[in-house]
mmCIF file of C-alpha atoms in Angstrom:
data_model
loop_
_atom_site.group_PDB
_atom_site.id
_atom_site.type_symbol
_atom_site.label_atom_id
_atom_site.label_comp_id
_atom_site.label_asym_id
_atom_site.label_seq_id
_atom_site.Cartn_x
_atom_site.Cartn_y
_atom_site.Cartn_z
ATOM 1 C CA MET R 1 -53.183 15.060 -39.800
ATOM 2 C CA PRO R 2 -49.408 14.768 -39.152
ATOM 3 C CA ARG R 3 -47.779 11.833 -40.825
ATOM 4 C CA SER R 4 -45.019 9.707 -39.425
ATOM 5 C CA ARG R 5 -41.578 10.067 -40.952
ATOM 6 C CA PRO R 6 -40.481 7.369 -43.347
ATOM 7 C CA GLY R 7 -39.178 4.405 -41.445
ATOM 8 C CA THR R 8 -40.789 5.545 -38.156
ATOM 9 C CA PRO R 9 -43.189 2.985 -36.678
ATOM 10 C CA SER R 10 -46.650 4.329 -36.209
ATOM 11 C CA GLN R 11 -46.558 3.209 -32.574
ATOM 12 C CA TYR R 12 -44.314 6.218 -31.808
ATOM 13 C CA LEU R 13 -47.128 8.606 -32.794
ATOM 14 C CA PRO R 14 -49.434 9.980 -30.125
ATOM 15 C CA PRO R 15 -52.057 7.420 -29.070
ATOM 16 C CA ALA R 16 -54.894 9.364 -30.721
ATOM 17 C CA GLN R 17 -53.104 9.237 -34.081
ATOM 18 C CA GLN R 18 -51.968 5.629 -34.016
ATOM 19 C CA GLN R 19 -53.537 3.278 -36.529
ATOM 20 C CA ARG R 20 -54.662 0.193 -34.731
ATOM 21 C CA PRO R 21 -55.633 -3.029 -36.486
ATOM 22 C CA PRO R 22 -59.237 -4.080 -36.050
ATOM 23 C CA ALA R 23 -59.928 -6.007 -32.892
ATOM 24 C CA PRO R 24 -60.748 -9.694 -33.233
ATOM 25 C CA PRO R 25 -64.457 -10.426 -33.111
ATOM 26 C CA GLY R 26 -65.879 -11.131 -29.695
ATOM 27 C CA PRO R 27 -68.429 -13.757 -28.785
ATOM 28 C CA SER R 28 -71.217 -11.733 -30.365
ATOM 29 C CA GLY R 29 -69.199 -11.210 -33.560
ATOM 30 C CA GLY R 30 -68.445 -7.542 -32.849
ATOM 31 C CA GLY R 31 -65.102 -5.963 -32.153
ATOM 32 C CA ASP R 32 -66.133 -4.501 -28.787
ATOM 33 C CA THR R 33 -67.289 -6.369 -25.727
ATOM 34 C CA ALA R 34 -68.964 -3.254 -24.382
ATOM 35 C CA ARG R 35 -69.802 0.135 -25.750
ATOM 36 C CA GLY R 36 -66.789 2.457 -25.740
ATOM 37 C CA GLU R 37 -64.304 -0.299 -24.744
ATOM 38 C CA HIS R 38 -61.534 -1.591 -26.961
ATOM 39 C CA THR R 39 -60.112 -5.025 -26.308
ATOM 40 C CA HIS R 40 -56.925 -4.647 -28.344
ATOM 41 C CA SER R 41 -53.751 -3.676 -26.438
ATOM 42 C CA GLU R 42 -50.433 -3.107 -28.149
ATOM 43 C CA PRO R 43 -47.344 -4.914 -26.925
ATOM 44 C CA PRO R 44 -44.968 -2.697 -24.896
ATOM 45 C CA LEU R 45 -41.915 -1.318 -26.614
ATOM 46 C CA PRO R 46 -38.939 -3.615 -26.117
ATOM 47 C CA LEU R 47 -36.348 -2.326 -23.626
ATOM 48 C CA PRO R 48 -32.851 -1.857 -25.036
ATOM 49 C CA ARG R 49 -30.625 -4.751 -24.157
ATOM 50 C CA ARG R 50 -26.868 -4.947 -23.940
ATOM 51 C CA ALA R 51 -24.914 -7.971 -24.991
ATOM 52 C CA PRO R 52 -22.638 -9.499 -22.337
ATOM 53 C CA ASP R 53 -19.507 -8.756 -24.354
ATOM 54 C CA GLY R 54 -20.269 -5.026 -24.448
ATOM 55 C CA LEU R 55 -21.644 -5.103 -28.002
ATOM 56 C CA ALA R 56 -25.060 -3.865 -28.959
ATOM 57 C CA GLU R 57 -27.469 -6.419 -30.434
ATOM 58 C CA SER R 58 -26.837 -5.001 -33.883
ATOM 59 C CA GLY R 59 -23.150 -5.809 -33.505
ATOM 60 C CA ALA R 60 -22.120 -2.149 -33.156
ATOM 61 C CA LEU R 61 -19.955 -1.077 -30.241
ATOM 62 C CA ALA R 62 -21.978 0.080 -27.274
ATOM 63 C CA PRO R 63 -21.170 3.545 -25.862
ATOM 64 C CA ARG R 64 -18.369 3.551 -23.342
ATOM 65 C CA ARG R 65 -16.464 6.140 -21.389
ATOM 66 C CA PRO R 66 -13.479 7.576 -23.221
ATOM 67 C CA VAL R 67 -10.125 6.010 -22.452
ATOM 68 C CA GLN R 68 -8.320 8.046 -19.819
ATOM 69 C CA ARG R 69 -4.747 9.070 -20.494
ATOM 70 C CA SER R 70 -2.112 9.492 -17.812
ATOM 71 C CA SER R 71 -3.447 12.109 -15.446
ATOM 72 C CA VAL R 72 -1.692 15.367 -16.271
ATOM 73 C CA ARG R 73 -4.040 17.054 -13.832
ATOM 74 C CA GLY R 74 -2.889 14.745 -11.043
ATOM 75 C CA GLN R 75 0.767 15.452 -11.758
ATOM 76 C CA VAL R 76 0.143 19.193 -11.798
ATOM 77 C CA LEU R 77 -1.839 18.922 -8.550
ATOM 78 C CA ASP R 78 1.066 17.131 -6.852
ATOM 79 C CA ALA R 79 3.504 19.752 -8.131
ATOM 80 C CA LEU R 80 1.310 22.601 -6.889
ATOM 81 C CA ARG R 81 0.925 20.988 -3.474
ATOM 82 C CA THR R 82 4.690 20.665 -3.225
ATOM 83 C CA ALA R 83 5.172 24.290 -4.263
ATOM 84 C CA LEU R 84 2.680 25.380 -1.616
ATOM 85 C CA VAL R 85 4.245 23.372 1.205
ATOM 86 C CA GLU R 86 7.726 24.580 0.288
ATOM 87 C CA GLY R 87 6.564 28.199 0.113
ATOM 88 C CA GLU R 88 7.249 28.679 -3.604
ATOM 89 C CA LEU R 89 3.683 29.929 -4.024
ATOM 90 C CA ALA R 90 3.471 32.852 -1.634
ATOM 91 C CA PRO R 91 0.385 33.431 0.546
ATOM 92 C CA GLY R 92 -1.656 36.383 -0.664
ATOM 93 C CA GLU R 93 -0.240 36.258 -4.202
ATOM 94 C CA VAL R 94 -2.457 35.646 -7.237
ATOM 95 C CA TYR R 95 -1.345 33.120 -9.851
ATOM 96 C CA SER R 96 -2.950 32.609 -13.239
ATOM 97 C CA ALA R 97 -3.444 29.215 -14.826
ATOM 98 C CA PRO R 98 -1.691 30.168 -18.126
ATOM 99 C CA VAL R 99 1.421 31.422 -16.304
ATOM 100 C CA LEU R 100 1.609 28.307 -14.123
ATOM 101 C CA GLY R 101 0.972 26.188 -17.196
ATOM 102 C CA GLU R 102 4.051 27.662 -18.852
ATOM 103 C CA ARG R 103 6.030 26.928 -15.727
ATOM 104 C CA PHE R 104 5.035 23.261 -15.746
ATOM 105 C CA GLY R 105 5.090 22.914 -19.514
ATOM 106 C CA VAL R 106 1.382 22.102 -19.828
ATOM 107 C CA SER R 107 -1.748 23.871 -21.016
ATOM 108 C CA ALA R 108 -3.795 26.051 -18.712
ATOM 109 C CA THR R 109 -6.637 23.527 -18.478
ATOM 110 C CA PRO R 110 -5.034 20.938 -16.136
ATOM 111 C CA VAL R 111 -3.618 23.755 -14.028
ATOM 112 C CA ARG R 112 -7.039 25.320 -13.691
ATOM 113 C CA GLU R 113 -8.557 21.963 -12.749
ATOM 114 C CA ALA R 114 -5.832 21.345 -10.173
ATOM 115 C CA MET R 115 -6.317 24.807 -8.704
ATOM 116 C CA GLN R 116 -10.043 24.147 -8.390
ATOM 117 C CA GLN R 117 -9.179 21.094 -6.294
ATOM 118 C CA LEU R 118 -6.846 23.167 -4.134
ATOM 119 C CA ALA R 119 -9.674 25.647 -3.643
ATOM 120 C CA LEU R 120 -11.823 22.807 -2.289
ATOM 121 C CA GLU R 121 -8.981 21.900 0.060
ATOM 122 C CA GLY R 122 -8.795 25.443 1.390
ATOM 123 C CA ALA R 123 -5.338 26.235 0.014
ATOM 124 C CA VAL R 124 -6.345 28.861 -2.563
ATOM 125 C CA GLU R 125 -9.345 30.976 -3.470
ATOM 126 C CA VAL R 126 -10.686 31.883 -6.885
ATOM 127 C CA VAL R 127 -10.136 35.455 -8.067
ATOM 128 C CA PRO R 128 -12.512 36.074 -11.008
ATOM 129 C CA ASN R 129 -10.782 36.957 -14.281
ATOM 130 C CA ARG R 130 -7.360 36.818 -12.626
ATOM 131 C CA GLY R 131 -6.577 33.381 -11.287
ATOM 132 C CA PHE R 132 -6.134 31.939 -7.810
ATOM 133 C CA ARG R 133 -4.905 33.577 -4.614
ATOM 134 C CA VAL R 134 -3.002 31.543 -2.043
ATOM 135 C CA ILE R 135 -4.831 31.698 1.264
ATOM 136 C CA ARG R 136 -3.183 33.529 4.163
ATOM 137 C CA ARG R 137 -3.238 31.128 7.116
ATOM 138 C CA THR R 138 -3.001 32.153 10.756
ATOM 139 C CA ALA R 139 -1.686 30.312 13.796
ATOM 140 C CA GLU R 140 -5.213 30.385 15.227
ATOM 141 C CA GLU R 141 -6.558 28.522 12.201
ATOM 142 C CA LEU R 142 -3.874 25.868 12.548
ATOM 143 C CA ALA R 143 -4.683 25.495 16.237
ATOM 144 C CA GLU R 144 -8.346 24.959 15.366
ATOM 145 C CA LEU R 145 -7.424 22.276 12.847
ATOM 146 C CA ALA R 146 -5.188 20.563 15.402
ATOM 147 C CA GLU R 147 -8.069 20.553 17.890
ATOM 148 C CA ILE R 148 -10.441 18.976 15.384
ATOM 149 C CA ARG R 149 -7.876 16.361 14.411
ATOM 150 C CA ALA R 150 -7.344 15.493 18.064
ATOM 151 C CA LEU R 151 -11.073 15.046 18.626
ATOM 152 C CA ILE R 152 -11.190 12.586 15.723
ATOM 153 C CA GLU R 153 -7.884 10.742 15.842
ATOM 154 C CA VAL R 154 -7.026 10.454 19.533
ATOM 155 C CA PRO R 155 -10.032 8.277 20.527
ATOM 156 C CA VAL R 156 -9.495 6.075 17.482
ATOM 157 C CA MET R 157 -5.792 5.585 18.179
ATOM 158 C CA LEU R 158 -6.454 4.750 21.825
ATOM 159 C CA ARG R 159 -9.075 2.182 20.811
ATOM 160 C CA LEU R 160 -6.729 0.656 18.250
ATOM 161 C CA ALA R 161 -3.978 0.473 20.862
ATOM 162 C CA ARG R 162 -6.163 -1.974 22.817
ATOM 163 C CA THR R 163 -7.217 -4.129 19.882
ATOM 164 C CA VAL R 164 -4.496 -4.210 17.203
ATOM 165 C CA PRO R 165 -1.753 -6.856 17.752
ATOM 166 C CA ALA R 166 1.865 -5.801 18.080
ATOM 167 C CA ALA R 167 2.834 -7.410 14.769
ATOM 168 C CA ARG R 168 0.530 -5.088 12.856
ATOM 169 C CA TRP R 169 2.068 -2.033 14.499
ATOM 170 C CA ALA R 170 5.555 -3.269 13.638
ATOM 171 C CA GLU R 171 4.594 -3.251 9.955
ATOM 172 C CA LEU R 172 4.265 0.550 10.115
ATOM 173 C CA ARG R 173 7.910 1.032 11.130
ATOM 174 C CA PRO R 174 9.112 1.966 7.602
ATOM 175 C CA LEU R 175 6.489 4.725 7.394
ATOM 176 C CA ALA R 176 7.613 6.198 10.712
ATOM 177 C CA GLU R 177 11.254 6.029 9.664
ATOM 178 C CA ALA R 178 10.414 7.820 6.420
ATOM 179 C CA THR R 179 9.113 10.791 8.419
ATOM 180 C CA VAL R 180 12.347 10.882 10.411
ATOM 181 C CA ALA R 181 14.488 10.875 7.264
ATOM 182 C CA ALA R 182 12.479 13.662 5.654
ATOM 183 C CA ALA R 183 12.523 15.775 8.818
ATOM 184 C CA VAL R 184 16.281 15.409 9.368
ATOM 185 C CA GLY R 185 16.890 16.295 5.721
ATOM 186 C CA GLY R 186 14.709 19.396 5.996
ATOM 187 C CA ASP R 187 12.545 18.206 3.093
ATOM 188 C CA PHE R 188 9.211 19.792 3.992
ATOM 189 C CA ALA R 189 7.326 18.404 1.000
ATOM 190 C CA SER R 190 8.518 14.841 1.592
ATOM 191 C CA TYR R 191 7.787 15.155 5.284
ATOM 192 C CA ALA R 192 4.258 16.365 4.609
ATOM 193 C CA GLU R 193 3.585 13.344 2.408
ATOM 194 C CA SER R 194 5.226 10.788 4.705
ATOM 195 C CA ASP R 195 3.511 12.294 7.769
ATOM 196 C CA ARG R 196 0.093 11.886 6.140
ATOM 197 C CA ALA R 197 1.011 8.377 4.996
ATOM 198 C CA PHE R 198 1.859 7.340 8.568
ATOM 199 C CA HIS R 199 -1.339 8.730 10.071
ATOM 200 C CA ARG R 200 -3.374 7.326 7.182
ATOM 201 C CA ALA R 201 -1.951 3.839 7.768
ATOM 202 C CA VAL R 202 -2.696 4.027 11.482
ATOM 203 C CA LEU R 203 -6.296 5.117 11.000
ATOM 204 C CA ALA R 204 -6.809 2.580 8.207
ATOM 205 C CA LEU R 205 -6.516 -0.143 10.856
ATOM 206 C CA SER R 206 -9.942 0.986 12.065
ATOM 207 C CA GLY R 207 -11.484 -0.191 8.803
ATOM 208 C CA ASN R 208 -13.431 3.082 8.524
ATOM 209 C CA ARG R 209 -12.696 4.574 5.098
ATOM 210 C CA GLN R 210 -14.805 7.681 5.723
ATOM 211 C CA LEU R 211 -12.792 8.406 8.848
ATOM 212 C CA VAL R 212 -9.529 8.045 6.929
ATOM 213 C CA GLN R 213 -10.713 10.392 4.178
ATOM 214 C CA ILE R 214 -11.918 13.105 6.566
ATOM 215 C CA ALA R 215 -8.770 12.916 8.689
ATOM 216 C CA GLU R 216 -6.608 13.089 5.556
ATOM 217 C CA ASP R 217 -8.338 16.279 4.412
ATOM 218 C CA LEU R 218 -7.906 17.935 7.812
ATOM 219 C CA HIS R 219 -4.278 16.843 7.978
ATOM 220 C CA ARG R 220 -3.507 18.295 4.556
ATOM 221 C CA ARG R 221 -5.169 21.593 5.455
ATOM 222 C CA ALA R 222 -2.992 21.793 8.575
ATOM 223 C CA GLN R 223 0.154 21.548 6.437
ATOM 224 C CA TRP R 224 -0.370 24.641 4.280
ATOM 225 C CA PRO R 225 2.057 27.533 4.985
ATOM 226 C CA LEU R 226 1.307 30.372 7.358
ATOM 227 C CA ALA R 227 0.599 33.915 6.206
ATOM 228 C CA ASP R 228 4.334 34.751 6.227
ATOM 229 C CA GLY R 229 5.043 31.883 3.844
ATOM 230 C CA GLN R 230 6.775 29.794 6.492
ATOM 231 C CA ALA R 231 5.908 26.151 7.141
ATOM 232 C CA PRO R 232 3.622 25.580 10.143
ATOM 233 C CA ARG R 233 6.585 24.083 11.979
ATOM 234 C CA GLY R 234 10.279 24.582 11.414
ATOM 235 C CA ARG R 235 12.846 21.866 10.864
ATOM 236 C CA ALA R 236 13.312 21.286 14.590
ATOM 237 C CA GLY R 237 9.562 20.905 15.001
ATOM 238 C CA LEU R 238 9.403 18.334 12.210
ATOM 239 C CA VAL R 239 12.232 16.312 13.777
ATOM 240 C CA ALA R 240 10.384 16.320 17.101
ATOM 241 C CA ASP R 241 7.144 15.216 15.434
ATOM 242 C CA ALA R 242 8.904 12.420 13.574
ATOM 243 C CA ALA R 243 10.519 11.206 16.777
ATOM 244 C CA GLU R 244 7.050 10.991 18.322
ATOM 245 C CA HIS R 245 5.999 8.664 15.495
ATOM 246 C CA THR R 246 8.728 6.154 16.310
ATOM 247 C CA ALA R 247 8.188 6.488 20.054
ATOM 248 C CA LEU R 248 4.477 5.912 19.563
ATOM 249 C CA LEU R 249 5.140 2.746 17.580
ATOM 250 C CA ASP R 250 7.493 1.488 20.296
ATOM 251 C CA ALA R 251 4.778 1.988 22.902
ATOM 252 C CA LEU R 252 2.112 0.365 20.725
ATOM 253 C CA ILE R 253 4.279 -2.674 20.075
ATOM 254 C CA ALA R 254 4.989 -2.939 23.818
ATOM 255 C CA GLN R 255 1.251 -2.522 24.551
ATOM 256 C CA ASP R 256 2.093 0.257 27.025
ATOM 257 C CA LEU R 257 -1.261 2.041 26.979
ATOM 258 C CA ALA R 258 -0.276 4.746 29.463
ATOM 259 C CA VAL R 259 2.644 5.871 27.291
ATOM 260 C CA VAL R 260 0.509 5.578 24.163
ATOM 261 C CA GLN R 261 -2.132 7.882 25.617
ATOM 262 C CA SER R 262 0.461 10.440 26.684
ATOM 263 C CA LEU R 263 2.239 10.427 23.314
ATOM 264 C CA VAL R 264 -0.932 10.635 21.253
ATOM 265 C CA ARG R 265 -2.278 13.616 23.154
ATOM 266 C CA GLU R 266 1.094 15.348 23.125
ATOM 267 C CA HIS R 267 1.488 14.770 19.409
ATOM 268 C CA PHE R 268 -1.638 16.751 18.560
ATOM 269 C CA THR R 269 -1.171 19.373 21.279
ATOM 270 C CA GLY R 270 2.353 20.036 20.102
ATOM 271 C CA SER R 271 1.251 20.386 16.483
ATOM 272 C CA ALA R 272 -1.043 23.298 17.312
#
């Protein structure tokens, strides 16, 4: 018969091998009330408890997640996104994580993790044993993204135009002005970020976080370069888009719904 290891309670053995103490005598003086029935039941094993201060009952530190350092992966991801928007990473070209790691002065691991995120965002694709290829985008794909964004954002913006007070719209003025500054300066990366920030702030007024997240993903996908490496819209196009942001805010603050509807629809149609 197998024996329990030293220090191991017998209650951890299979039930058939556990040594039970004799049952207390019943009314008739026997240990069983009926033939084949045993009246003794063992107490259940105690559930592990955790002390309120995060210490185990024995005084040892309870397991915790490791302390996170400053996100190198996040910094690399931001740098890669900027390089993509500015055309430094050419569509169709394959880039390896070690080579990019040398460029950014980091190991290949955070680069690989960042590239995996970009693959989820539709900016690159994995090339086994080689690295990551920048996706070649077409004007048709950008038009499809613009159509989807319009289906999501236009109804929400029109609803918000009827419900959000003018003072709340006025608070978004700095975000709209940031898009104008980036567009006039020809800073495509800064414009991409400020453009998303403006739209994100507008949609956030709906209180629907899922909507904001989905719209943000679509917006980012629409900003990746075309197959020729050029930005989806040139400098003049960015300036026009930024001007629509400020004009839209003016109409929202004035509660001019007709102008709001015209500007919102034109903004997405023009971005196709």
